[in-house]
XYZ file of N, CA and C in Angstrom:
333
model
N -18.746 31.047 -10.171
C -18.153 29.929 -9.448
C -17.006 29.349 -10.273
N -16.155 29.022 -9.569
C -14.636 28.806 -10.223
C -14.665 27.213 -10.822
N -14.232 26.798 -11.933
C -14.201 25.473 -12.270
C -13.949 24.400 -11.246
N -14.069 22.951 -10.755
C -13.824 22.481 -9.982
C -12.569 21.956 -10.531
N -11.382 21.724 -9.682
C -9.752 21.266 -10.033
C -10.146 19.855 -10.002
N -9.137 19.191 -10.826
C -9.046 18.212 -10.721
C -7.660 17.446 -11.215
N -7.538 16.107 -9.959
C -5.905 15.847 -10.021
C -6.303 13.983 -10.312
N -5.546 13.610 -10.535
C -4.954 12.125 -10.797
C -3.654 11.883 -10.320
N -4.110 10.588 -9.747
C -2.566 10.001 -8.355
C -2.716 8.983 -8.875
N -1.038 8.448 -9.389
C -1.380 7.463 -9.713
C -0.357 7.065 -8.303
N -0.938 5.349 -8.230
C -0.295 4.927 -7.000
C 0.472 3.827 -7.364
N 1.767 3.571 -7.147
C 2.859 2.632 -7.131
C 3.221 1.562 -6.087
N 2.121 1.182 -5.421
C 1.711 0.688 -3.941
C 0.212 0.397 -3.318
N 0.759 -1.267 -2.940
C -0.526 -1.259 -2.341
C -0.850 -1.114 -1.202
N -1.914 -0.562 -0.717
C -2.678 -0.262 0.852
C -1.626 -1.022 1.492
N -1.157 -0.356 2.680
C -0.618 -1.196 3.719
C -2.010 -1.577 4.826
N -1.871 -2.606 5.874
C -2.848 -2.380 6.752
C -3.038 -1.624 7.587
N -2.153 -0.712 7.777
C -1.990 0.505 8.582
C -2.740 1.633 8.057
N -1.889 1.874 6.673
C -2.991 2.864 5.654
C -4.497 2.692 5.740
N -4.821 1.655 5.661
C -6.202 1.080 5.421
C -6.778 1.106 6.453
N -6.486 1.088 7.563
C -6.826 0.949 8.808
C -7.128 2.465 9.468
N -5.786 2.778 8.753
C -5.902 4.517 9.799
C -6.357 6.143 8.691
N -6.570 5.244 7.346
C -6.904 6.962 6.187
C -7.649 5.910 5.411
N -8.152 4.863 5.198
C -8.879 4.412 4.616
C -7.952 3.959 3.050
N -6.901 3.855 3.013
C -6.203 3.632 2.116
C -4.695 4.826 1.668
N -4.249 4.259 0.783
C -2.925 5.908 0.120
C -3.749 6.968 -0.797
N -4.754 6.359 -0.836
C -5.608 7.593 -2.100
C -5.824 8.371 -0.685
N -6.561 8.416 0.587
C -6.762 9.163 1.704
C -5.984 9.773 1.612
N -4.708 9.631 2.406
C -3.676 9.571 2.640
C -3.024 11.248 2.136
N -2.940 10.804 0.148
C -2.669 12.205 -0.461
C -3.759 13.210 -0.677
N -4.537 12.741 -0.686
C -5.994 13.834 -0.828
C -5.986 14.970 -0.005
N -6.082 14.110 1.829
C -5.973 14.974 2.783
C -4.545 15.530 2.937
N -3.334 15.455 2.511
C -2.260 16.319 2.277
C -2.297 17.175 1.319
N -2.861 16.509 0.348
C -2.640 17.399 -0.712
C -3.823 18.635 -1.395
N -5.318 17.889 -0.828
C -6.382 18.316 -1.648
C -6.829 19.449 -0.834
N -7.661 19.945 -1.870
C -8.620 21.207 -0.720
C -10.419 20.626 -1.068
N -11.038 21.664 -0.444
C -12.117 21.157 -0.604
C -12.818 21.721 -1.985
N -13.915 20.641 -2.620
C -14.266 21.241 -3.447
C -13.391 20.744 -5.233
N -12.054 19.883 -4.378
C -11.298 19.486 -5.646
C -12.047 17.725 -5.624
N -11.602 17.375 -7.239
C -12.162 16.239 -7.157
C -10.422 14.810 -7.626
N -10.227 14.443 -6.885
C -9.125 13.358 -7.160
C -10.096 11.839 -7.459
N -8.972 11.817 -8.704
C -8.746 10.459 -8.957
C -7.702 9.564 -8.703
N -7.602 8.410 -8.725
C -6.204 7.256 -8.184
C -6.642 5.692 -8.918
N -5.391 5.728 -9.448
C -5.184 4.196 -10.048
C -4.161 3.437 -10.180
N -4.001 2.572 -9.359
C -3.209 1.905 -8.593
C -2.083 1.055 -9.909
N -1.228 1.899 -10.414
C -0.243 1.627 -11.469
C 0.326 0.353 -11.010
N 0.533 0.082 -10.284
C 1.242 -1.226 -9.550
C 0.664 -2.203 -9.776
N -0.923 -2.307 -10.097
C -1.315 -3.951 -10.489
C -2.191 -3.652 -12.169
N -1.585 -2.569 -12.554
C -1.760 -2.348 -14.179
C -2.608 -1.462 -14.391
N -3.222 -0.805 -13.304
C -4.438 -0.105 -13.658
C -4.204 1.486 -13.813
N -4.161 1.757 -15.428
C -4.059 3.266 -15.848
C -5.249 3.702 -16.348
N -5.087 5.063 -16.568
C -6.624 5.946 -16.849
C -6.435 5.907 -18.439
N -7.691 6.106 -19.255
C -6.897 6.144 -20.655
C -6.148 6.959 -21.151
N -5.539 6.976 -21.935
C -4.585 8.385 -22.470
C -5.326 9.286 -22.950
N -6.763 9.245 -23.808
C -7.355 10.661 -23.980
C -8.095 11.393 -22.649
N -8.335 10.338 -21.603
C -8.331 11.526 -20.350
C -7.851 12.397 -19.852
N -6.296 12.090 -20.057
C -5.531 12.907 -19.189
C -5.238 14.171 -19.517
N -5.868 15.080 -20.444
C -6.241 16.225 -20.710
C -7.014 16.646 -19.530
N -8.222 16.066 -18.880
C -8.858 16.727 -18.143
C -8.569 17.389 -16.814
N -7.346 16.876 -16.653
C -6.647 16.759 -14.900
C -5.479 18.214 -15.290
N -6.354 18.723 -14.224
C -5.091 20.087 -13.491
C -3.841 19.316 -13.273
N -3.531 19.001 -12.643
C -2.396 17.932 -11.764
C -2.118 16.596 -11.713
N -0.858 16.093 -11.693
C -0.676 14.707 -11.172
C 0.004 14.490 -10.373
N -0.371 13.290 -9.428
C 0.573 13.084 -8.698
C 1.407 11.770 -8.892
N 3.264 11.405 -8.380
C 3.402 9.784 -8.543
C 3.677 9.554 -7.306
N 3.039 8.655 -6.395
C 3.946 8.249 -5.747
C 4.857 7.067 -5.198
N 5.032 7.268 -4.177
C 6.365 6.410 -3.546
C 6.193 4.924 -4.203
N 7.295 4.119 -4.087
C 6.849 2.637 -4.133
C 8.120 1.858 -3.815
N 7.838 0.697 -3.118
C 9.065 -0.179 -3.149
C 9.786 -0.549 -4.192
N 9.417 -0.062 -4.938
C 10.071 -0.936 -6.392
C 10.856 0.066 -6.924
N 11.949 -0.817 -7.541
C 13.149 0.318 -7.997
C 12.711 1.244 -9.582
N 13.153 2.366 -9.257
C 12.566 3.294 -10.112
C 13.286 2.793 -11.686
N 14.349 2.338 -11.506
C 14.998 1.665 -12.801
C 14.623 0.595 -13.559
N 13.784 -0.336 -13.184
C 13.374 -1.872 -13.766
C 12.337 -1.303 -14.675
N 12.973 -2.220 -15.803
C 12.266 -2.171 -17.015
C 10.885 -3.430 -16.777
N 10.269 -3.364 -15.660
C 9.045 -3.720 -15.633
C 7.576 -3.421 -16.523
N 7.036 -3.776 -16.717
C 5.588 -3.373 -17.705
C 4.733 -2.027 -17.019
N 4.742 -2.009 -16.071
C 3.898 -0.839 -15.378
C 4.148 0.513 -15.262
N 6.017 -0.214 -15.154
C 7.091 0.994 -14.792
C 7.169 1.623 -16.252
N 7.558 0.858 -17.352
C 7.677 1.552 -18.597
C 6.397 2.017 -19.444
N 5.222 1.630 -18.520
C 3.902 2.713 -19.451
C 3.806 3.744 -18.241
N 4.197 3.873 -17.392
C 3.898 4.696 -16.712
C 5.293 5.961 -17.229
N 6.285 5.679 -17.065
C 7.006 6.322 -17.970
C 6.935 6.975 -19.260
N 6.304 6.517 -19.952
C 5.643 6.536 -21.303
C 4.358 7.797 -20.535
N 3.727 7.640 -20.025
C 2.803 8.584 -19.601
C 3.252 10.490 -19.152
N 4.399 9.345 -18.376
C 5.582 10.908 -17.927
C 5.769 11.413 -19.081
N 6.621 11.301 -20.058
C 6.848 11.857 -21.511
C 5.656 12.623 -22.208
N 4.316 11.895 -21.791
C 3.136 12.950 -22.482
C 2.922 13.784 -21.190
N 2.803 13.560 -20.760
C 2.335 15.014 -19.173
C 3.238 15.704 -19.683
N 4.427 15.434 -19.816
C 5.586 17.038 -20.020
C 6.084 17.620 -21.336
N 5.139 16.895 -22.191
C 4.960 17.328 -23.713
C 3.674 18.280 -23.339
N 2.530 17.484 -22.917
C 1.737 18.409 -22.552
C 1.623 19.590 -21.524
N 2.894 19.671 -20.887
C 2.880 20.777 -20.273
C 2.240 20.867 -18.629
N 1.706 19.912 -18.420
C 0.911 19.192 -17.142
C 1.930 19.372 -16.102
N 1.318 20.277 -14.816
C 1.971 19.741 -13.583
C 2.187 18.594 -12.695
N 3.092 17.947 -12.891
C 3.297 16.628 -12.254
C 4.078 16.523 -10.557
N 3.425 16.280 -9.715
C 4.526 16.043 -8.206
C 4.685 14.649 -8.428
N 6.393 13.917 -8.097
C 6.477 12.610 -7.714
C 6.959 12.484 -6.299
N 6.860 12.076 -5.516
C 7.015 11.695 -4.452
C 8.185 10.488 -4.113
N 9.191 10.671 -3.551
C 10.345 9.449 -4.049
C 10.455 9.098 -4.947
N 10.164 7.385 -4.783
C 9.941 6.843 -6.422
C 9.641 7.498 -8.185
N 8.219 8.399 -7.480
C 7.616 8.921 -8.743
C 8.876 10.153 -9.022
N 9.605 10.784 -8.545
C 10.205 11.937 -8.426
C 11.468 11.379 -9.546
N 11.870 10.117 -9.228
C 12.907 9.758 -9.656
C 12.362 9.408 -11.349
N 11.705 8.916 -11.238
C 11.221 8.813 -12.721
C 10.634 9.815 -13.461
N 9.947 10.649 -13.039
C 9.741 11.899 -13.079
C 10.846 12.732 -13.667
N 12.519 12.768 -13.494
C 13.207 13.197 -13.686
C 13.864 12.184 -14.678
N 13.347 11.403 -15.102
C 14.394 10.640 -15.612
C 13.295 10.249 -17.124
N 12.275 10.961 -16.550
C 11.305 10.875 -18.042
C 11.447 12.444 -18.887
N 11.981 13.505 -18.023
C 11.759 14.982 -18.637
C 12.303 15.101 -19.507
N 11.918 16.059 -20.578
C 12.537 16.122 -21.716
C 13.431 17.090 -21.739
């Protein structure tokens, strides 16, 4: 039996009531786009401070960033550890998708 995958989303946004209403939130949302069965996702909502620790993120196949209203440029607190995070995923070699927002920083964190 094949290892179970596992991804981390971090999210740059909160639930709209629509989201919440119609996928049960944005963690839904990318899972069922993105996941298969049998994978296990995590999500932590970067937008009101909440990151995974840094010696976890060894364990994760994948990451995802996504979208957010907020400009990918502001030297905000969330924005610049999450940045800071980008720089170790691509030291470490980690596949990262960003999605708008995350895409832009994503590119603007690569080494």
């Amino acid at each position: 039996m094949a290892e179970q995958k596992k991804y981390l989303l971090f999210l740059g946004v909160p639930d709209s009531e629509f989201a919440k209403r119609t996928y049960g939130g944005y963690h839904n949302v990318f899972v069922s786009l993105l996941g298969d069965e049998g994978e296990q996702w995590d999500s932590y909502r970067v937008v009101d401070g909440e990151f995974p620790d840094e010696k976890d993120l060894e364990k994760y196949d994948g990451f995802v960033i996504s979208g957010s209203s907020h400009d990918a440029f502001q030297d905000t607190d969330w924005i610049l550890k999450l940045c800071d995070i980008i720089k170790k995923l691509d030291k470490m070699k980690k596949k990262v998708l960003g999605v708008c927002f995350g895409h832009q920083l994503r590119l603007e964190n690569m080494h």
